[in-house]
């Protein structure tokens, strides 16, 4: 979870208005008809407009830290809103960018401005920072500057190197327990889902519409499981495999990201006339690993060692709009011995600031608490070496990112089983070559949610695919949010509708390649790592 200069769109204003709300025990029948207004929302909305989102408003709401003890210690959740302007409202549309640990305050403005104006006017689009995140309080930061460069090489070349990395991960877990031992038992997806119902109550809505990307798909599915009568419409984009949370899902990422890195190398090879790194994908990939060996001996710009190099190129696995910029830095280093280009790319795509420290702390807290992880290190080691031999790009990097869970100071919960036949039909979107949430997860989730429909981007490799320039995908999204229209069932074959992927980026100057596109705006908000 990182914040890159020039990529993230900040809310840029102080949120205000603190109120208390408790979960409602009332229920409303599921369905997709018009929303019946609830009680007047006890929220104090104040202007927090930005240049990009001039109608954005902000508020805060309190929720119980422990939902089994609603009168106990509270946490504060930061909210944002673009209010509806149509005469008839379809109610609140809660939006989430994923993570866990991602801030959602800017998502409200992005979604409201990306949907057709007539449709957006019918919804109160609500962004939020989940518990522990961003402007919500308390916000977690277990070890400031944990990712400060230069970190040790992610791939251990000796027992001592592996032990050092293990101790580093264990020290992070211990620091979290020491600083936030009273909070960690309540940092989990089920608690965050219960927070959503507090938000719903504060908004005065009987039911909510929900639109989640990445980890936000799992959060939405868990909410639907806990509060099926509160769900009106449910959109899940780039879907977490609910059967793999979280250890198995991370192993799946190792292979999927390696495949996307090979796709990047193939694209660079196709554009050899521009980058001069070779016309054979294997030749380009070999050049990348030689670059990795070189920065291990001498970190580029004093900041980019092999771990930082992996971090820098990992965003290309999330969004191919970054490929021209990454290829430029790659070529400059290899062909011109330009260390500054690589160091600048690291700063823009991978350097972690305070918000990134917060995001990673929440990521670890939630994933380590949500489900069991192996406690025997030999399991991690054997699984990672097995993955690395086949998929070397980031297998060990991913292991160390999650390794605090091996010694997490709070016992794990049982994962929520999200299978559901009590909610209105949901709409799911999935790219076939998504690295962060591989395709099989979308198929699995669609089968778990009875009556749902899965729209597939054939040949697409980006993570987060709606509202990013694919008109075919967006047409399905708009139809569903307008009146609940779904594509016809595919009869259990997996995909219910198929859209072609967008063309690969052109090898244009990097500034032109990514600037000003909806895809770049979305992926700046989704962030990297996590889901």
Coordinates of C-alpha atoms in Angstrom, one line a residue:
X1 CA 0.0 0.0 0.0
X2 CA 1.9 3.0 -1.2
X3 CA 1.3 6.6 -2.0
X4 CA 3.0 7.8 -5.1
X5 CA 3.7 11.4 -6.0
X6 CA 1.4 12.6 -8.7
X7 CA -0.7 9.5 -8.8
X8 CA -3.0 9.5 -5.7
X9 CA -5.8 12.0 -5.6
X10 CA -6.0 13.3 -2.1
X11 CA -9.2 14.4 -0.4
X12 CA -7.2 17.4 0.7
X13 CA -9.5 18.6 3.4
X14 CA -10.2 17.9 7.1
X15 CA -13.1 15.7 7.8
X16 CA -15.6 16.9 10.3
X17 CA -18.7 16.1 12.2
X18 CA -18.5 13.4 14.8
X19 CA -21.7 11.4 15.7
X20 CA -22.5 8.1 17.3
X21 CA -24.6 5.4 15.7
X22 CA -25.3 1.8 16.8
X23 CA -26.2 -1.1 14.5
X24 CA -29.9 -1.5 13.8
X25 CA -31.7 -4.7 14.7
X26 CA -34.6 -4.0 12.2
X27 CA -34.7 -5.7 8.9
X28 CA -36.0 -5.0 5.4
X29 CA -36.8 -7.6 2.7
X30 CA -34.2 -8.1 0.0
X31 CA -34.9 -6.9 -3.5
X32 CA -33.9 -4.5 -6.1
X33 CA -36.8 -2.0 -6.1
X34 CA -36.7 1.6 -5.0
X35 CA -35.2 2.4 -1.7
X36 CA -37.6 3.3 1.2
X37 CA -36.0 6.2 3.1
X38 CA -35.1 5.4 6.7
X39 CA -34.8 7.8 9.5
X40 CA -33.1 11.2 8.9
X41 CA -29.3 10.5 8.9
X42 CA -27.7 11.9 12.1
X43 CA -24.5 12.9 10.2
X44 CA -23.0 16.3 10.0
X45 CA -21.7 16.7 6.5
X46 CA -19.2 19.5 5.9
X47 CA -17.7 20.6 2.6
X48 CA -14.3 19.1 1.8
X49 CA -14.2 19.8 -1.9
X50 CA -11.2 19.3 -4.1
X51 CA -10.5 20.7 -7.5
X52 CA -11.3 17.3 -9.0
X53 CA -14.4 16.7 -6.8
X54 CA -16.0 20.1 -6.1
X55 CA -19.2 18.6 -4.4
X56 CA -17.4 16.3 -2.0
X57 CA -18.5 16.3 1.6
X58 CA -17.0 14.7 4.7
X59 CA -18.3 13.4 8.1
X60 CA -17.3 11.0 10.8
X61 CA -19.3 8.3 12.6
X62 CA -18.5 6.3 15.7
X63 CA -18.7 2.5 15.8
X64 CA -18.0 0.1 18.6
X65 CA -14.5 -1.3 18.7
X66 CA -16.1 -4.6 19.8
X67 CA -19.4 -5.0 18.2
X68 CA -20.4 -7.6 20.9
X69 CA -20.0 -4.7 23.3
X70 CA -21.8 -1.8 21.6
X71 CA -21.6 0.5 24.7
X72 CA -17.8 0.0 25.0
X73 CA -14.8 1.8 23.5
X74 CA -15.6 3.4 20.1
X75 CA -13.6 3.8 17.0
X76 CA -14.2 6.7 14.6
X77 CA -14.8 6.1 10.9
X78 CA -14.1 8.9 8.3
X79 CA -16.6 9.2 5.6
X80 CA -16.9 11.1 2.3
X81 CA -19.9 11.7 0.1
X82 CA -21.0 13.0 -3.3
X83 CA -24.7 13.6 -2.6
X84 CA -27.4 12.7 -5.1
X85 CA -29.1 15.5 -7.0
X86 CA -31.9 13.7 -8.8
X87 CA -35.5 14.0 -7.5
X88 CA -35.6 10.2 -6.9
X89 CA -32.7 8.6 -5.0
X90 CA -31.6 5.0 -5.2
X91 CA -29.9 5.4 -1.8
X92 CA -26.3 5.2 -0.7
X93 CA -23.7 3.5 -2.9
X94 CA -20.7 2.6 -0.6
X95 CA -17.4 2.2 -2.5
X96 CA -14.2 0.6 -1.4
X97 CA -10.8 0.4 -3.2
X98 CA -9.4 -2.7 -1.4
X99 CA -6.4 -3.4 0.6
X100 CA -7.0 -4.3 3.4
X101 CA -5.6 -0.9 4.4
X102 CA -6.7 1.2 1.5
X103 CA -8.2 4.7 2.1
X104 CA -11.6 5.1 0.4
X105 CA -12.3 8.8 0.9
X106 CA -11.3 9.8 -2.7
X107 CA -13.2 6.8 -4.2
X108 CA -16.5 8.6 -3.7
X109 CA -15.5 11.4 -6.0
X110 CA -13.9 9.1 -8.5
X111 CA -16.9 6.8 -8.8
X112 CA -19.4 9.7 -8.9
X113 CA -17.5 11.5 -11.6
X114 CA -16.9 8.3 -13.7
X115 CA -20.4 7.0 -13.9
X116 CA -22.8 8.7 -16.3
X117 CA -24.0 11.9 -14.8
X118 CA -27.7 11.0 -14.9
X119 CA -26.9 7.7 -13.1
X120 CA -24.5 9.2 -10.5
X121 CA -27.2 11.8 -9.6
X122 CA -29.4 9.0 -8.4
X123 CA -27.0 7.8 -5.7
X124 CA -25.3 9.2 -2.6
X125 CA -21.8 7.9 -3.4
X126 CA -20.1 7.2 0.0
X127 CA -16.4 6.6 0.5
X128 CA -15.0 5.6 3.8
X129 CA -11.7 4.8 5.6
X130 CA -12.2 1.4 7.3
X131 CA -11.3 1.0 11.0
X132 CA -7.6 1.7 11.6
X133 CA -7.1 3.4 8.2
X134 CA -6.2 6.9 7.2
X135 CA -8.4 9.6 8.8
X136 CA -10.3 7.0 10.9
X137 CA -9.1 6.8 14.4
X138 CA -7.2 5.2 15.9
X139 CA -5.0 4.7 12.9
X140 CA -2.4 2.0 13.0
X141 CA 1.3 2.4 12.3
X142 CA 3.2 -0.5 13.8
X143 CA 6.7 0.3 12.6
X144 CA 7.3 3.6 10.9
X145 CA 9.6 3.4 7.9
X146 CA 9.5 -0.4 7.9
X147 CA 10.1 -0.4 4.1
X148 CA 12.8 2.2 4.1
X149 CA 15.5 1.4 1.6
X150 CA 17.8 -0.5 1.2
X151 CA 16.2 -3.7 2.5
X152 CA 18.0 -7.0 2.3
X153 CA 17.6 -9.0 -0.9
X154 CA 14.2 -10.7 -0.7
X155 CA 15.7 -14.0 -1.9
X156 CA 17.8 -15.4 0.9
X157 CA 21.1 -16.8 -0.2
X158 CA 22.0 -18.3 3.1
X159 CA 20.5 -19.6 6.4
X160 CA 21.7 -16.4 8.1
X161 CA 20.0 -14.2 5.5
X162 CA 16.7 -16.1 5.9
X163 CA 16.9 -15.9 9.7
X164 CA 17.5 -12.2 9.5
X165 CA 14.5 -11.7 7.4
X166 CA 12.4 -13.9 9.7
X167 CA 13.4 -11.9 12.7
X168 CA 12.6 -8.7 10.9
X169 CA 9.1 -9.9 10.2
X170 CA 8.7 -11.2 13.7
X171 CA 9.8 -7.9 15.1
X172 CA 7.1 -6.2 13.1
X173 CA 4.5 -8.5 14.5
X174 CA 5.8 -7.9 18.1
X175 CA 5.7 -4.2 17.6
X176 CA 2.1 -4.3 16.5
X177 CA 1.2 -6.3 19.5
X178 CA 3.0 -4.0 21.9
X179 CA 1.5 -0.8 20.4
X180 CA -2.0 -2.0 19.6
X181 CA -2.6 -5.1 21.7
X182 CA -6.0 -3.7 22.7
X183 CA -7.0 -3.1 19.0
X184 CA -5.7 -6.1 17.1
X185 CA -8.4 -8.6 18.3
X186 CA -10.9 -6.3 16.5
X187 CA -9.0 -5.7 13.3
X188 CA -10.7 -8.2 11.0
X189 CA -13.0 -8.2 8.0
X190 CA -16.1 -9.2 9.9
X191 CA -15.7 -6.2 12.3
X192 CA -15.2 -3.9 9.3
X193 CA -18.3 -5.4 7.7
X194 CA -20.2 -4.6 10.9
X195 CA -18.9 -1.1 10.7
X196 CA -20.6 -0.8 7.3
X197 CA -23.9 -1.5 9.0
X198 CA -23.2 1.3 11.4
X199 CA -22.6 3.6 8.4
X200 CA -25.8 2.4 6.9
X201 CA -27.7 3.2 10.1
X202 CA -26.1 6.6 10.3
X203 CA -27.1 7.3 6.7
X204 CA -30.7 6.5 7.5
X205 CA -30.9 3.8 4.9
X206 CA -32.7 0.5 5.2
X207 CA -30.4 -1.1 2.6
X208 CA -27.2 -0.2 0.9
X209 CA -25.7 -0.5 -2.6
X210 CA -22.1 -1.6 -2.5
X211 CA -19.3 -1.4 -5.0
X212 CA -15.9 -2.9 -4.0
X213 CA -12.7 -3.5 -5.8
X214 CA -10.1 -6.1 -4.9
X215 CA -10.1 -6.8 -1.1
X216 CA -13.3 -4.7 -1.2
X217 CA -15.0 -7.6 -2.9
X218 CA -14.4 -9.8 0.1
X219 CA -15.5 -7.1 2.5
X220 CA -18.7 -6.7 0.5
X221 CA -19.3 -10.5 0.4
X222 CA -18.8 -10.7 4.2
X223 CA -21.2 -7.8 4.7
X224 CA -23.7 -9.6 2.5
X225 CA -23.3 -12.8 4.6
X226 CA -23.8 -11.0 7.9
X227 CA -26.6 -8.7 6.8
X228 CA -28.2 -10.2 3.7
X229 CA -31.5 -8.2 4.3
X230 CA -29.5 -5.0 4.1
X231 CA -28.1 -5.6 0.6
X232 CA -29.8 -3.9 -2.4
X233 CA -27.2 -4.1 -5.1
X234 CA -23.7 -5.6 -4.9
X235 CA -20.9 -5.0 -7.4
X236 CA -17.6 -6.8 -7.0
X237 CA -14.7 -6.0 -9.3
X238 CA -11.4 -8.1 -9.3
X239 CA -12.6 -10.7 -7.0
X240 CA -10.9 -12.3 -4.0
X241 CA -11.1 -16.1 -3.9
X242 CA -13.1 -16.6 -0.7
X243 CA -11.8 -20.2 -0.4
X244 CA -8.1 -19.1 -0.2
X245 CA -8.1 -16.4 2.5
X246 CA -5.3 -15.6 3.0
X247 CA -2.3 -18.0 2.8
X248 CA -3.4 -19.9 -0.3
X249 CA -4.5 -16.7 -2.1
X250 CA -1.0 -15.3 -1.6
X251 CA 0.6 -18.4 -3.1
X252 CA -1.6 -18.0 -6.1
X253 CA -0.4 -14.4 -6.5
X254 CA 3.2 -15.6 -6.8
X255 CA 2.5 -17.4 -10.0
X256 CA 0.1 -14.8 -11.4
X257 CA 2.5 -11.9 -10.9
X258 CA 5.3 -13.8 -12.5
X259 CA 3.1 -14.4 -15.6
X260 CA 2.3 -10.6 -15.7
X261 CA 6.0 -9.8 -15.5
X262 CA 6.6 -12.1 -18.4
X263 CA 3.8 -10.3 -20.3
X264 CA 5.6 -7.1 -19.6
X265 CA 8.9 -8.5 -21.0
X266 CA 7.0 -9.7 -24.1
X267 CA 5.6 -6.2 -24.6
X268 CA 9.1 -4.6 -24.2
X269 CA 10.4 -7.1 -26.7
X270 CA 7.6 -6.2 -29.1
X271 CA 8.8 -2.6 -28.8
X272 CA 12.5 -3.3 -29.1
X273 CA 12.8 -0.4 -31.6
X274 CA 11.9 2.0 -28.8
X275 CA 13.6 0.4 -25.8
X276 CA 16.5 -1.6 -27.3
X277 CA 16.4 -4.4 -24.8
X278 CA 16.1 -7.2 -27.2
X279 CA 13.4 -8.6 -29.5
X280 CA 13.0 -11.9 -27.7
X281 CA 10.9 -11.9 -24.4
X282 CA 13.3 -14.3 -22.8
X283 CA 16.2 -12.0 -23.7
X284 CA 14.3 -9.0 -22.1
X285 CA 13.6 -11.0 -19.0
X286 CA 17.2 -12.1 -18.7
X287 CA 18.2 -8.4 -18.9
X288 CA 15.8 -7.6 -16.1
X289 CA 17.4 -10.3 -13.8
X290 CA 20.9 -9.1 -14.7
X291 CA 19.7 -5.6 -13.6
X292 CA 18.5 -7.2 -10.4
X293 CA 22.0 -8.7 -9.8
X294 CA 23.6 -5.4 -10.5
X295 CA 21.5 -3.4 -8.0
X296 CA 22.2 -6.1 -5.4
X297 CA 25.9 -5.3 -5.7
X298 CA 25.3 -1.5 -6.0
X299 CA 21.9 -0.1 -5.2
X300 CA 20.8 2.3 -7.9
X301 CA 20.9 5.9 -6.6
X302 CA 21.7 4.4 -3.1
X303 CA 18.0 3.4 -2.8
X304 CA 17.1 0.6 -5.2
X305 CA 18.3 -2.8 -4.2
X306 CA 16.7 -6.0 -5.4
X307 CA 13.8 -5.8 -3.1
X308 CA 13.1 -2.2 -4.1
X309 CA 13.5 -3.2 -7.7
X310 CA 10.8 -5.8 -7.3
X311 CA 8.6 -3.3 -5.5
X312 CA 9.1 -0.8 -8.4
X313 CA 8.1 -3.2 -11.2
X314 CA 5.2 -4.9 -9.3
X315 CA 2.7 -2.1 -10.1
X316 CA 3.1 -3.2 -13.8
X317 CA 1.4 -6.4 -12.7
X318 CA -1.6 -4.4 -11.5
X319 CA -1.9 -2.0 -14.4
X320 CA -0.3 -2.2 -17.8
X321 CA -0.7 1.6 -18.2
X322 CA 2.5 1.8 -16.2
X323 CA 4.5 -0.3 -18.6
X324 CA 5.9 2.5 -20.8
X325 CA 7.2 4.3 -17.7
X326 CA 8.7 1.2 -16.2
X327 CA 10.3 0.2 -19.6
X328 CA 11.9 3.7 -19.9
X329 CA 13.5 3.3 -16.5
X330 CA 14.6 -0.3 -17.3
X331 CA 16.1 0.8 -20.6
X332 CA 17.8 3.8 -19.2
X333 CA 19.5 1.8 -16.5
X334 CA 20.6 -1.1 -18.8
X335 CA 21.5 0.9 -21.9
X336 CA 22.7 4.2 -20.5
X337 CA 23.8 3.2 -17.0
X338 CA 21.3 5.8 -15.7
X339 CA 20.7 5.1 -12.0
X340 CA 18.6 8.2 -11.5
X341 CA 15.9 7.0 -13.8
X342 CA 15.5 3.8 -11.8
X343 CA 15.7 5.7 -8.5
X344 CA 13.0 8.1 -9.7
X345 CA 10.7 5.2 -10.8
X346 CA 11.1 3.7 -7.4
X347 CA 10.2 6.9 -5.7
X348 CA 7.1 7.3 -7.9
X349 CA 5.9 3.7 -7.8
X350 CA 7.2 2.0 -4.7
X351 CA 8.5 4.4 -2.0
X352 CA 6.3 4.1 1.1
X353 CA 5.3 7.2 3.1
X354 CA 3.3 7.5 6.3
X355 CA 0.0 6.5 4.6
X356 CA 1.8 3.5 3.2
X357 CA 3.1 2.5 6.7
X358 CA -0.5 2.8 7.9
X359 CA -1.9 0.8 5.0
X360 CA 0.6 -2.0 5.6
X361 CA -0.1 -2.1 9.3
X362 CA -3.8 -2.5 8.7
X363 CA -3.1 -5.1 5.9
X364 CA -1.1 -7.2 8.3
X365 CA -3.5 -6.8 11.2
X366 CA -6.6 -7.8 9.2
X367 CA -5.1 -10.7 7.2
X368 CA -3.3 -12.2 10.1
X369 CA -6.5 -12.0 12.2
X370 CA -9.0 -13.1 9.5
X371 CA -7.7 -16.7 9.1
X372 CA -5.1 -19.1 10.2
X373 CA -1.5 -19.0 8.8
X374 CA 1.1 -21.7 9.1
X375 CA 3.0 -21.4 12.4
X376 CA 5.7 -23.8 11.3
X377 CA 8.3 -21.8 9.3
X378 CA 9.4 -24.8 7.3
X379 CA 5.9 -24.7 5.6
X380 CA 6.5 -21.1 4.5
X381 CA 10.0 -22.0 3.3
X382 CA 9.1 -25.1 1.4
X383 CA 6.1 -23.5 -0.3
X384 CA 8.1 -20.3 -1.2
X385 CA 11.0 -22.2 -2.7
X386 CA 8.6 -24.3 -4.7
X387 CA 6.9 -21.2 -6.0
X388 CA 10.2 -19.4 -6.6
X389 CA 11.6 -22.2 -8.8
X390 CA 8.7 -21.8 -11.1
X391 CA 7.9 -18.1 -10.6
X392 CA 10.9 -16.1 -9.3
X393 CA 9.7 -12.6 -9.9
X394 CA 8.2 -11.9 -6.5
X395 CA 7.6 -15.2 -4.6
X396 CA 10.0 -14.4 -1.8
X397 CA 9.1 -10.7 -1.7
X398 CA 5.5 -11.7 -1.2
X399 CA 6.4 -14.2 1.6
X400 CA 8.2 -11.5 3.6
X401 CA 5.3 -9.1 3.1
X402 CA 3.1 -11.6 4.8
X403 CA 5.6 -13.2 7.2
X404 CA 4.5 -11.3 10.3
X405 CA 1.4 -13.6 10.2
X406 CA 3.7 -16.5 11.2
X407 CA 4.2 -15.0 14.7
X408 CA 1.1 -12.7 14.9
X409 CA 0.4 -12.0 18.6
X410 CA -3.4 -12.5 18.3
X411 CA -5.0 -15.9 17.5
X412 CA -6.7 -16.1 14.1
X413 CA -10.4 -16.3 13.5
X414 CA -12.3 -18.8 11.3
X415 CA -12.9 -17.2 7.9
X416 CA -16.4 -16.1 7.1
X417 CA -18.1 -18.5 4.7
X418 CA -19.6 -16.2 2.2
X419 CA -21.9 -18.6 0.4
X420 CA -25.2 -16.8 0.1
X421 CA -28.6 -17.4 -1.3
X422 CA -30.4 -14.6 0.6
X423 CA -29.3 -11.6 -1.3
X424 CA -30.4 -10.1 -4.7
X425 CA -28.3 -11.1 -7.6
X426 CA -24.8 -9.6 -7.5
X427 CA -22.7 -8.5 -10.5
X428 CA -19.0 -9.6 -10.6
X429 CA -16.2 -8.5 -12.9
X430 CA -13.0 -10.3 -13.5
X431 CA -10.0 -10.2 -15.9
X432 CA -8.7 -13.5 -17.1
X433 CA -5.1 -12.6 -16.4
X434 CA -5.4 -10.5 -13.2
X435 CA -2.4 -11.1 -11.0
X436 CA -3.6 -9.8 -7.6
X437 CA -6.9 -11.7 -7.7
X438 CA -6.5 -14.5 -10.2
X439 CA -9.4 -15.4 -12.4
X440 CA -10.4 -18.6 -10.5
X441 CA -11.4 -16.4 -7.6
X442 CA -14.1 -14.6 -9.6
X443 CA -15.5 -17.9 -10.8
X444 CA -15.6 -19.3 -7.2
X445 CA -17.2 -16.2 -5.8
X446 CA -19.9 -16.2 -8.5
X447 CA -20.8 -19.8 -7.6
X448 CA -20.9 -18.9 -3.9
X449 CA -23.4 -16.0 -4.5
X450 CA -26.6 -17.6 -5.8
X451 CA -28.0 -15.8 -8.9
X452 CA -24.9 -13.7 -9.4
X453 CA -23.5 -12.9 -12.8
X454 CA -19.8 -12.9 -13.8
X455 CA -18.6 -10.5 -16.6
X456 CA -15.2 -11.5 -17.8
X457 CA -12.6 -9.3 -19.6
X458 CA -11.0 -11.9 -21.9
X459 CA -7.3 -11.4 -22.2
X460 CA -7.3 -8.6 -19.7
X461 CA -4.5 -8.4 -17.1
X462 CA -5.3 -5.3 -15.1
X463 CA -6.6 -5.4 -11.5
X464 CA -9.6 -3.2 -11.3
X465 CA -11.3 -3.1 -14.7
X466 CA -14.6 -1.2 -14.5
X467 CA -14.6 2.6 -14.8
X468 CA -11.1 2.4 -16.4
X469 CA -11.9 2.8 -20.1
X470 CA -13.5 -0.5 -21.2
X471 CA -16.9 0.6 -22.6
X472 CA -18.2 -3.0 -22.7
X473 CA -17.6 -3.6 -19.1
X474 CA -19.0 -0.3 -18.1
X475 CA -22.2 -0.9 -20.0
X476 CA -22.9 -3.9 -17.8
X477 CA -22.1 -1.9 -14.7
X478 CA -24.3 1.0 -15.7
X479 CA -27.3 -1.3 -16.6
X480 CA -27.1 -3.0 -13.2
X481 CA -26.8 0.2 -11.2
X482 CA -29.6 1.8 -13.2
X483 CA -32.3 -0.8 -12.7
X484 CA -30.7 -4.1 -11.7
X485 CA -30.4 -5.5 -15.2
X486 CA -28.0 -8.4 -15.4
X487 CA -26.5 -10.4 -18.3
X488 CA -28.2 -13.7 -19.0
X489 CA -26.9 -16.7 -17.1
X490 CA -24.1 -18.6 -18.7
X491 CA -25.5 -21.8 -17.3
X492 CA -22.7 -22.6 -14.9
X493 CA -19.9 -22.3 -17.5
X494 CA -18.1 -19.6 -15.6
X495 CA -18.5 -16.4 -17.6
X496 CA -22.0 -15.0 -18.1
X497 CA -20.8 -12.2 -20.4
X498 CA -17.4 -11.6 -22.1
X499 CA -15.8 -8.3 -23.1
X500 CA -12.6 -8.0 -25.0
X501 CA -9.6 -6.5 -23.2
X502 CA -8.5 -3.0 -24.0
X503 CA -5.4 -2.7 -26.4
X504 CA -2.0 -2.9 -24.8
X505 CA -0.4 0.5 -24.2
X506 CA 1.6 2.1 -26.9
X507 CA 5.3 2.6 -26.5
X508 CA 4.8 6.3 -26.3
X509 CA 6.7 8.7 -24.1
X510 CA 5.8 7.7 -20.6
X511 CA 4.2 11.0 -19.6
X512 CA 1.8 10.7 -22.6
X513 CA 1.2 7.0 -22.1
X514 CA -0.5 7.1 -18.7
X515 CA -1.5 10.7 -18.0
X516 CA -5.1 11.8 -18.1
X517 CA -6.7 8.3 -18.4
X518 CA -9.4 6.9 -16.3
X519 CA -7.3 3.8 -15.9
X520 CA -4.5 5.8 -14.4
X521 CA -6.8 7.6 -12.0
X522 CA -8.4 4.4 -10.8
X523 CA -5.2 2.5 -10.3
X524 CA -3.7 5.5 -8.4
X525 CA -6.6 5.1 -6.0
X526 CA -6.5 1.3 -5.7
X527 CA -2.8 1.4 -4.7
X528 CA -0.4 -1.5 -4.9
X529 CA 0.1 -4.7 -2.9
X530 CA -2.7 -6.2 -0.9
X531 CA -5.7 -6.8 -3.0

